[in-house]
Amino acid sequence: MESPPAPPGAEAMQMPEASGDYAPRRVLFTGGAGFIGSNVLIYFVQKYPEVFFLCLDNLSEGANLLNLDPIRGARNFLFVEGDILCSKAVRRVLADHQLDTVMHFAAQTHVDRSFVVPMKFTEVNAMGTAVLLQAARECRIRRFLHVSTDEVYGENVHGHIFSETDGFRPMNPYSASKAAAECIVHGYVESFGRDLPIVVVRPNNIYGPRQYPEKLIPKFILRLQRQQRLPLHGGGSARRSFLFVEDAAKAFDFVLRKGIPGEAYNIGAEPGSTKTVIQVAKALMPFFDIDTDSADSHLEVVADRVRNDASYDVESTKISELGWSPSVTFEEGLQRTVEWYLQHPSHWKSVEAALRADNGAPTPTAAL
Ligand SMILES: NC(=O)c1ccc[n+]([C@@H]2O[C@H](COP(=O)([O-])OP(=O)(O)OC[C@H]3O[C@@H](n4cnc5c(N)ncnc54)[C@H](O)[C@@H]3O)[C@@H](O)[C@H]2O)c1
């Protein structure tokens, strides 16, 4: 049967879902007080005032409530302190607030710390994901976005660039716990995917404002500010692809709305954003008036991580077919990041412990 002609203006009034895109209405954001979660949450709360967002976070490692200052008091946003490991608490927020979508960021994320407390990483990252999936299933969630990582593939070998069909070969307790989480996700996709549509993102290394200074770029910025030398694990030859957090937020938005349930999407940085740690260190120095000639005297080689993957190059054809591509160059992203840290000197109460060159050993290295 032919459908009747659309009334004038109907096209403009169409909801995104009518065009085939998924349109969330009430979203649970886990880990929204952390680095990526807060940036993505701010982006979503401001871009979609008609959608309600509830952040569930237990304010542990990486979290800072000040990260959420830009949306404090927003009518479409609520913060709830709670643990994703508590299935009762998770089910309660999903049911009480009639949520229909989950965006899952909460995790233990610091690779260096994963060598010291691997069980904690397994518990939060794998078990926490399992708790959320089961609660989401029971509460009839309409879409679940799981935030994984490029690290699940392990490091590149013989120049092979990872695509979504590659297997997992995680090399450290952090990436192993994220791979375990993805295996649990995969089990739910295969067994319950018709009722619980799940999409997965595997982004490159993400950087930008609001990242706790235990991580590479903010650690280097704050150490340069304090006129401290920059520690290079094993000489700084490890290479990473750096994706600016605003580009990541847009990518998550694309995958949530346009991604095919059951599919995973790599999110790669633009080619000019692939840098060795030593290149990152040197790119930051001009912001602190350190010239090329004296750069080496501001660097310090320290013991390498227990395990340090050489690189995680991924190809992202699949997400580019959804219409996304990164737009912030490494130079612009770095400038915006440095400016943010310089403008927010009191964002974290005490960062001295975070600024150590922690390589996963139980005690800090003597070099610092
Ligand atoms: N940072 C990166 O470069 C990167 C790259 C790829 C993927 N990821 C993934 O992105 C996600 C977010 O990473 P991030 O860098 O923002 O981390 P982060 O450490 O800055 O934030 C993690 C957040 O999770 C919360 N959290 C931890 N355990 C919790 C629990 N049991 N219950 C509730 N909340 C809990 C913390 O309080 C914190 O707010 C993680 O899943 C991480 O694996 C990160």
PDB file of N, CA and C in Angstrom, residues 189-264:
ATOM      1  N   VAL A 189      25.751  -9.816  22.991  1.00  0.00           N
ATOM      2  CA  VAL A 189      25.333  -9.518  21.611  1.00  0.00           C
ATOM      3  C   VAL A 189      24.764 -10.786  20.970  1.00  0.00           C
ATOM      4  N   GLU A 190      25.514 -11.891  21.117  1.00  0.00           N
ATOM      5  CA  GLU A 190      25.097 -13.137  20.467  1.00  0.00           C
ATOM      6  C   GLU A 190      23.851 -13.746  21.109  1.00  0.00           C
ATOM      7  N   SER A 191      23.761 -13.638  22.442  1.00  0.00           N
ATOM      8  CA  SER A 191      22.664 -14.321  23.142  1.00  0.00           C
ATOM      9  C   SER A 191      21.416 -13.458  23.289  1.00  0.00           C
ATOM     10  N   PHE A 192      21.616 -12.175  23.568  1.00  0.00           N
ATOM     11  CA  PHE A 192      20.467 -11.325  23.915  1.00  0.00           C
ATOM     12  C   PHE A 192      20.387 -10.069  23.043  1.00  0.00           C
ATOM     13  N   GLY A 193      21.191 -10.037  21.967  1.00  0.00           N
ATOM     14  CA  GLY A 193      21.325  -8.823  21.165  1.00  0.00           C
ATOM     15  C   GLY A 193      20.033  -8.312  20.548  1.00  0.00           C
ATOM     16  N   ARG A 194      19.084  -9.221  20.324  1.00  0.00           N
ATOM     17  CA  ARG A 194      17.812  -8.753  19.741  1.00  0.00           C
ATOM     18  C   ARG A 194      17.061  -7.872  20.719  1.00  0.00           C
ATOM     19  N   ASP A 195      17.148  -8.215  22.010  1.00  0.00           N
ATOM     20  CA  ASP A 195      16.437  -7.430  23.020  1.00  0.00           C
ATOM     21  C   ASP A 195      17.286  -6.280  23.548  1.00  0.00           C
ATOM     22  N   LEU A 196      18.598  -6.476  23.544  1.00  0.00           N
ATOM     23  CA  LEU A 196      19.493  -5.439  24.074  1.00  0.00           C
ATOM     24  C   LEU A 196      20.494  -5.048  22.982  1.00  0.00           C
ATOM     25  N   PRO A 197      20.157  -4.056  22.143  1.00  0.00           N
ATOM     26  CA  PRO A 197      21.080  -3.666  21.069  1.00  0.00           C
ATOM     27  C   PRO A 197      22.329  -2.977  21.643  1.00  0.00           C
ATOM     28  N   ILE A 198      23.489  -3.527  21.288  1.00  0.00           N
ATOM     29  CA  ILE A 198      24.759  -3.017  21.850  1.00  0.00           C
ATOM     30  C   ILE A 198      25.673  -2.565  20.712  1.00  0.00           C
ATOM     31  N   VAL A 199      26.302  -1.396  20.887  1.00  0.00           N
ATOM     32  CA  VAL A 199      27.352  -0.958  19.960  1.00  0.00           C
ATOM     33  C   VAL A 199      28.623  -0.717  20.776  1.00  0.00           C
ATOM     34  N   VAL A 200      29.767  -0.958  20.137  1.00  0.00           N
ATOM     35  CA  VAL A 200      31.054  -0.875  20.841  1.00  0.00           C
ATOM     36  C   VAL A 200      31.964   0.117  20.123  1.00  0.00           C
ATOM     37  N   VAL A 201      32.697   0.930  20.906  1.00  0.00           N
ATOM     38  CA  VAL A 201      33.712   1.808  20.298  1.00  0.00           C
ATOM     39  C   VAL A 201      35.094   1.427  20.838  1.00  0.00           C
ATOM     40  N   ARG A 202      36.090   1.446  19.933  1.00  0.00           N
ATOM     41  CA  ARG A 202      37.473   1.161  20.323  1.00  0.00           C
ATOM     42  C   ARG A 202      38.347   2.343  19.912  1.00  0.00           C
ATOM     43  N   PRO A 203      38.381   3.385  20.738  1.00  0.00           N
ATOM     44  CA  PRO A 203      39.138   4.574  20.353  1.00  0.00           C
ATOM     45  C   PRO A 203      40.644   4.433  20.583  1.00  0.00           C
ATOM     46  N   ASN A 204      41.397   5.246  19.838  1.00  0.00           N
ATOM     47  CA  ASN A 204      42.824   5.459  20.104  1.00  0.00           C
ATOM     48  C   ASN A 204      42.968   6.183  21.437  1.00  0.00           C
ATOM     49  N   ASN A 205      44.203   6.534  21.758  1.00  0.00           N
ATOM     50  CA  ASN A 205      44.509   7.295  22.964  1.00  0.00           C
ATOM     51  C   ASN A 205      43.828   8.669  22.899  1.00  0.00           C
ATOM     52  N   ILE A 206      43.086   9.013  23.933  1.00  0.00           N
ATOM     53  CA  ILE A 206      42.336  10.282  23.908  1.00  0.00           C
ATOM     54  C   ILE A 206      43.006  11.289  24.844  1.00  0.00           C
ATOM     55  N   TYR A 207      43.031  12.558  24.438  1.00  0.00           N
ATOM     56  CA  TYR A 207      43.637  13.597  25.277  1.00  0.00           C
ATOM     57  C   TYR A 207      42.777  14.848  25.217  1.00  0.00           C
ATOM     58  N   GLY A 208      43.023  15.771  26.162  1.00  0.00           N
ATOM     59  CA  GLY A 208      42.267  17.021  26.178  1.00  0.00           C
ATOM     60  C   GLY A 208      42.106  17.516  27.609  1.00  0.00           C
ATOM     61  N   PRO A 209      41.276  18.540  27.821  1.00  0.00           N
ATOM     62  CA  PRO A 209      41.034  19.070  29.169  1.00  0.00           C
ATOM     63  C   PRO A 209      40.412  18.033  30.094  1.00  0.00           C
ATOM     64  N   ARG A 210      40.589  18.245  31.403  1.00  0.00           N
ATOM     65  CA  ARG A 210      39.924  17.455  32.467  1.00  0.00           C
ATOM     66  C   ARG A 210      40.497  16.056  32.678  1.00  0.00           C
ATOM     67  N   GLN A 211      41.663  15.774  32.129  1.00  0.00           N
ATOM     68  CA  GLN A 211      42.255  14.446  32.341  1.00  0.00           C
ATOM     69  C   GLN A 211      43.141  14.495  33.578  1.00  0.00           C
ATOM     70  N   TYR A 212      42.978  13.509  34.462  1.00  0.00           N
ATOM     71  CA  TYR A 212      43.755  13.487  35.698  1.00  0.00           C
ATOM     72  C   TYR A 212      45.254  13.405  35.358  1.00  0.00           C
ATOM     73  N   PRO A 213      46.095  14.211  36.034  1.00  0.00           N
ATOM     74  CA  PRO A 213      47.505  14.334  35.612  1.00  0.00           C
ATOM     75  C   PRO A 213      48.385  13.111  35.851  1.00  0.00           C
ATOM     76  N   GLU A 214      47.809  11.954  36.127  1.00  0.00           N
ATOM     77  CA  GLU A 214      48.620  10.724  36.125  1.00  0.00           C
ATOM     78  C   GLU A 214      48.892  10.288  34.681  1.00  0.00           C
ATOM     79  N   LYS A 215      48.101  10.802  33.726  1.00  0.00           N
ATOM     80  CA  LYS A 215      48.220  10.387  32.324  1.00  0.00           C
ATOM     81  C   LYS A 215      49.235  11.269  31.585  1.00  0.00           C
ATOM     82  N   LEU A 216      49.742  10.762  30.476  1.00  0.00           N
ATOM     83  CA  LEU A 216      50.921  11.343  29.815  1.00  0.00           C
ATOM     84  C   LEU A 216      50.868  12.859  29.579  1.00  0.00           C
ATOM     85  N   ILE A 217      49.896  13.335  28.806  1.00  0.00           N
ATOM     86  CA  ILE A 217      49.943  14.740  28.382  1.00  0.00           C
ATOM     87  C   ILE A 217      49.745  15.710  29.554  1.00  0.00           C
ATOM     88  N   PRO A 218      48.725  15.538  30.410  1.00  0.00           N
ATOM     89  CA  PRO A 218      48.626  16.470  31.540  1.00  0.00           C
ATOM     90  C   PRO A 218      49.799  16.352  32.503  1.00  0.00           C
ATOM     91  N   LYS A 219      50.339  15.148  32.650  1.00  0.00           N
ATOM     92  CA  LYS A 219      51.512  14.989  33.538  1.00  0.00           C
ATOM     93  C   LYS A 219      52.677  15.828  33.012  1.00  0.00           C
ATOM     94  N   PHE A 220      52.910  15.750  31.700  1.00  0.00           N
ATOM     95  CA  PHE A 220      54.013  16.512  31.111  1.00  0.00           C
ATOM     96  C   PHE A 220      53.746  18.021  31.232  1.00  0.00           C
ATOM     97  N   ILE A 221      52.499  18.438  30.993  1.00  0.00           N
ATOM     98  CA  ILE A 221      52.186  19.875  31.083  1.00  0.00           C
ATOM     99  C   ILE A 221      52.468  20.375  32.507  1.00  0.00           C
ATOM    100  N   LEU A 222      51.961  19.648  33.491  1.00  0.00           N
ATOM    101  CA  LEU A 222      52.115  20.113  34.875  1.00  0.00           C
ATOM    102  C   LEU A 222      53.564  20.017  35.351  1.00  0.00           C
ATOM    103  N   ARG A 223      54.294  19.049  34.853  1.00  0.00           N
ATOM    104  CA  ARG A 223      55.716  18.958  35.234  1.00  0.00           C
ATOM    105  C   ARG A 223      56.502  20.091  34.585  1.00  0.00           C
ATOM    106  N   LEU A 224      56.184  20.428  33.326  1.00  0.00           N
ATOM    107  CA  LEU A 224      56.885  21.548  32.677  1.00  0.00           C
ATOM    108  C   LEU A 224      56.596  22.843  33.425  1.00  0.00           C
ATOM    109  N   GLN A 225      55.342  22.988  33.869  1.00  0.00           N
ATOM    110  CA  GLN A 225      54.951  24.175  34.623  1.00  0.00           C
ATOM    111  C   GLN A 225      55.765  24.289  35.915  1.00  0.00           C
ATOM    112  N   ARG A 226      56.102  23.145  36.499  1.00  0.00           N
ATOM    113  CA  ARG A 226      56.859  23.116  37.760  1.00  0.00           C
ATOM    114  C   ARG A 226      58.360  23.057  37.508  1.00  0.00           C
ATOM    115  N   GLN A 227      58.759  23.216  36.254  1.00  0.00           N
ATOM    116  CA  GLN A 227      60.171  23.143  35.835  1.00  0.00           C
ATOM    117  C   GLN A 227      60.814  21.810  36.235  1.00  0.00           C
ATOM    118  N   GLN A 228      60.023  20.736  36.111  1.00  0.00           N
ATOM    119  CA  GLN A 228      60.558  19.400  36.373  1.00  0.00           C
ATOM    120  C   GLN A 228      60.842  18.716  35.037  1.00  0.00           C
ATOM    121  N   ARG A 229      61.806  17.801  35.057  1.00  0.00           N
ATOM    122  CA  ARG A 229      62.106  17.096  33.809  1.00  0.00           C
ATOM    123  C   ARG A 229      61.002  16.095  33.459  1.00  0.00           C
ATOM    124  N   LEU A 230      60.923  15.756  32.161  1.00  0.00           N
ATOM    125  CA  LEU A 230      59.858  14.857  31.698  1.00  0.00           C
ATOM    126  C   LEU A 230      60.379  13.424  31.651  1.00  0.00           C
ATOM    127  N   PRO A 231      59.787  12.523  32.430  1.00  0.00           N
ATOM    128  CA  PRO A 231      60.265  11.139  32.468  1.00  0.00           C
ATOM    129  C   PRO A 231      59.834  10.355  31.235  1.00  0.00           C
ATOM    130  N   LEU A 232      60.772   9.692  30.599  1.00  0.00           N
ATOM    131  CA  LEU A 232      60.470   8.889  29.408  1.00  0.00           C
ATOM    132  C   LEU A 232      60.642   7.419  29.753  1.00  0.00           C
ATOM    133  N   HIS A 233      59.542   6.705  29.805  1.00  0.00           N
ATOM    134  CA  HIS A 233      59.625   5.266  30.075  1.00  0.00           C
ATOM    135  C   HIS A 233      60.436   4.589  28.980  1.00  0.00           C
ATOM    136  N   GLY A 234      61.541   3.959  29.375  1.00  0.00           N
ATOM    137  CA  GLY A 234      62.336   3.189  28.410  1.00  0.00           C
ATOM    138  C   GLY A 234      62.845   4.012  27.244  1.00  0.00           C
ATOM    139  N   GLY A 235      62.952   5.319  27.365  1.00  0.00           N
ATOM    140  CA  GLY A 235      63.506   6.154  26.299  1.00  0.00           C
ATOM    141  C   GLY A 235      62.455   6.898  25.495  1.00  0.00           C
ATOM    142  N   GLY A 236      61.179   6.581  25.684  1.00  0.00           N
ATOM    143  CA  GLY A 236      60.111   7.368  25.047  1.00  0.00           C
ATOM    144  C   GLY A 236      59.841   7.012  23.601  1.00  0.00           C
ATOM    145  N   SER A 237      60.228   5.780  23.183  1.00  0.00           N
ATOM    146  CA  SER A 237      60.025   5.441  21.759  1.00  0.00           C
ATOM    147  C   SER A 237      58.630   4.868  21.478  1.00  0.00           C
ATOM    148  N   ALA A 238      57.859   4.563  22.541  1.00  0.00           N
ATOM    149  CA  ALA A 238      56.503   4.031  22.304  1.00  0.00           C
ATOM    150  C   ALA A 238      55.706   5.077  21.523  1.00  0.00           C
ATOM    151  N   ARG A 239      54.905   4.604  20.578  1.00  0.00           N
ATOM    152  CA  ARG A 239      54.168   5.501  19.684  1.00  0.00           C
ATOM    153  C   ARG A 239      52.682   5.351  19.963  1.00  0.00           C
ATOM    154  N   ARG A 240      51.977   6.483  20.016  1.00  0.00           N
ATOM    155  CA  ARG A 240      50.533   6.449  20.245  1.00  0.00           C
ATOM    156  C   ARG A 240      49.852   7.386  19.249  1.00  0.00           C
ATOM    157  N   SER A 241      48.585   7.077  18.928  1.00  0.00           N
ATOM    158  CA  SER A 241      47.799   7.969  18.069  1.00  0.00           C
ATOM    159  C   SER A 241      46.864   8.743  18.978  1.00  0.00           C
ATOM    160  N   PHE A 242      46.936  10.076  18.903  1.00  0.00           N
ATOM    161  CA  PHE A 242      46.227  10.917  19.877  1.00  0.00           C
ATOM    162  C   PHE A 242      44.981  11.552  19.264  1.00  0.00           C
ATOM    163  N   LEU A 243      43.853  11.242  19.900  1.00  0.00           N
ATOM    164  CA  LEU A 243      42.551  11.722  19.421  1.00  0.00           C
ATOM    165  C   LEU A 243      42.050  12.781  20.396  1.00  0.00           C
ATOM    166  N   PHE A 244      41.727  13.976  19.886  1.00  0.00           N
ATOM    167  CA  PHE A 244      41.245  15.031  20.780  1.00  0.00           C
ATOM    168  C   PHE A 244      39.850  14.660  21.287  1.00  0.00           C
ATOM    169  N   VAL A 245      39.608  14.952  22.580  1.00  0.00           N
ATOM    170  CA  VAL A 245      38.401  14.431  23.227  1.00  0.00           C
ATOM    171  C   VAL A 245      37.107  14.938  22.574  1.00  0.00           C
ATOM    172  N   GLU A 246      37.148  16.135  21.996  1.00  0.00           N
ATOM    173  CA  GLU A 246      35.933  16.655  21.338  1.00  0.00           C
ATOM    174  C   GLU A 246      35.608  15.822  20.084  1.00  0.00           C
ATOM    175  N   ASP A 247      36.658  15.407  19.357  1.00  0.00           N
ATOM    176  CA  ASP A 247      36.436  14.530  18.205  1.00  0.00           C
ATOM    177  C   ASP A 247      35.887  13.182  18.676  1.00  0.00           C
ATOM    178  N   ALA A 248      36.390  12.707  19.825  1.00  0.00           N
ATOM    179  CA  ALA A 248      35.897  11.426  20.363  1.00  0.00           C
ATOM    180  C   ALA A 248      34.418  11.548  20.711  1.00  0.00           C
ATOM    181  N   ALA A 249      34.024  12.667  21.322  1.00  0.00           N
ATOM    182  CA  ALA A 249      32.613  12.865  21.706  1.00  0.00           C
ATOM    183  C   ALA A 249      31.720  12.781  20.467  1.00  0.00           C
ATOM    184  N   LYS A 250      32.159  13.418  19.392  1.00  0.00           N
ATOM    185  CA  LYS A 250      31.360  13.387  18.151  1.00  0.00           C
ATOM    186  C   LYS A 250      31.289  11.969  17.595  1.00  0.00           C
ATOM    187  N   ALA A 251      32.396  11.241  17.710  1.00  0.00           N
ATOM    188  CA  ALA A 251      32.415   9.855  17.213  1.00  0.00           C
ATOM    189  C   ALA A 251      31.436   8.993  18.011  1.00  0.00           C
ATOM    190  N   PHE A 252      31.412   9.164  19.341  1.00  0.00           N
ATOM    191  CA  PHE A 252      30.491   8.368  20.168  1.00  0.00           C
ATOM    192  C   PHE A 252      29.044   8.688  19.792  1.00  0.00           C
ATOM    193  N   ASP A 253      28.784   9.959  19.509  1.00  0.00           N
ATOM    194  CA  ASP A 253      27.445  10.389  19.107  1.00  0.00           C
ATOM    195  C   ASP A 253      27.037   9.675  17.802  1.00  0.00           C
ATOM    196  N   PHE A 254      27.975   9.632  16.846  1.00  0.00           N
ATOM    197  CA  PHE A 254      27.698   8.950  15.567  1.00  0.00           C
ATOM    198  C   PHE A 254      27.384   7.477  15.802  1.00  0.00           C
ATOM    199  N   VAL A 255      28.217   6.826  16.600  1.00  0.00           N
ATOM    200  CA  VAL A 255      28.042   5.374  16.788  1.00  0.00           C
ATOM    201  C   VAL A 255      26.750   5.087  17.548  1.00  0.00           C
ATOM    202  N   LEU A 256      26.462   5.903  18.569  1.00  0.00           N
ATOM    203  CA  LEU A 256      25.226   5.677  19.334  1.00  0.00           C
ATOM    204  C   LEU A 256      24.006   5.764  18.418  1.00  0.00           C
ATOM    205  N   ARG A 257      23.982   6.769  17.551  1.00  0.00           N
ATOM    206  CA  ARG A 257      22.803   7.033  16.718  1.00  0.00           C
ATOM    207  C   ARG A 257      22.759   6.211  15.440  1.00  0.00           C
ATOM    208  N   LYS A 258      23.931   6.033  14.830  1.00  0.00           N
ATOM    209  CA  LYS A 258      23.936   5.424  13.491  1.00  0.00           C
ATOM    210  C   LYS A 258      24.591   4.041  13.457  1.00  0.00           C
ATOM    211  N   GLY A 259      25.253   3.658  14.556  1.00  0.00           N
ATOM    212  CA  GLY A 259      25.964   2.376  14.565  1.00  0.00           C
ATOM    213  C   GLY A 259      25.007   1.206  14.438  1.00  0.00           C
ATOM    214  N   ILE A 260      25.505   0.131  13.851  1.00  0.00           N
ATOM    215  CA  ILE A 260      24.666  -1.072  13.688  1.00  0.00           C
ATOM    216  C   ILE A 260      24.786  -1.914  14.961  1.00  0.00           C
ATOM    217  N   PRO A 261      23.664  -2.248  15.600  1.00  0.00           N
ATOM    218  CA  PRO A 261      23.729  -3.057  16.818  1.00  0.00           C
ATOM    219  C   PRO A 261      24.528  -4.338  16.591  1.00  0.00           C
ATOM    220  N   GLY A 262      25.374  -4.635  17.584  1.00  0.00           N
ATOM    221  CA  GLY A 262      26.204  -5.830  17.494  1.00  0.00           C
ATOM    222  C   GLY A 262      27.572  -5.555  16.889  1.00  0.00           C
ATOM    223  N   GLU A 263      27.784  -4.334  16.383  1.00  0.00           N
ATOM    224  CA  GLU A 263      29.048  -4.025  15.710  1.00  0.00           C
ATOM    225  C   GLU A 263      29.986  -3.222  16.612  1.00  0.00           C
ATOM    226  N   ALA A 264      31.294  -3.354  16.341  1.00  0.00           N
ATOM    227  CA  ALA A 264      32.315  -2.552  17.028  1.00  0.00           C
ATOM    228  C   ALA A 264      32.925  -1.580  16.021  1.00  0.00           C
TER     229      ALA A 264
END
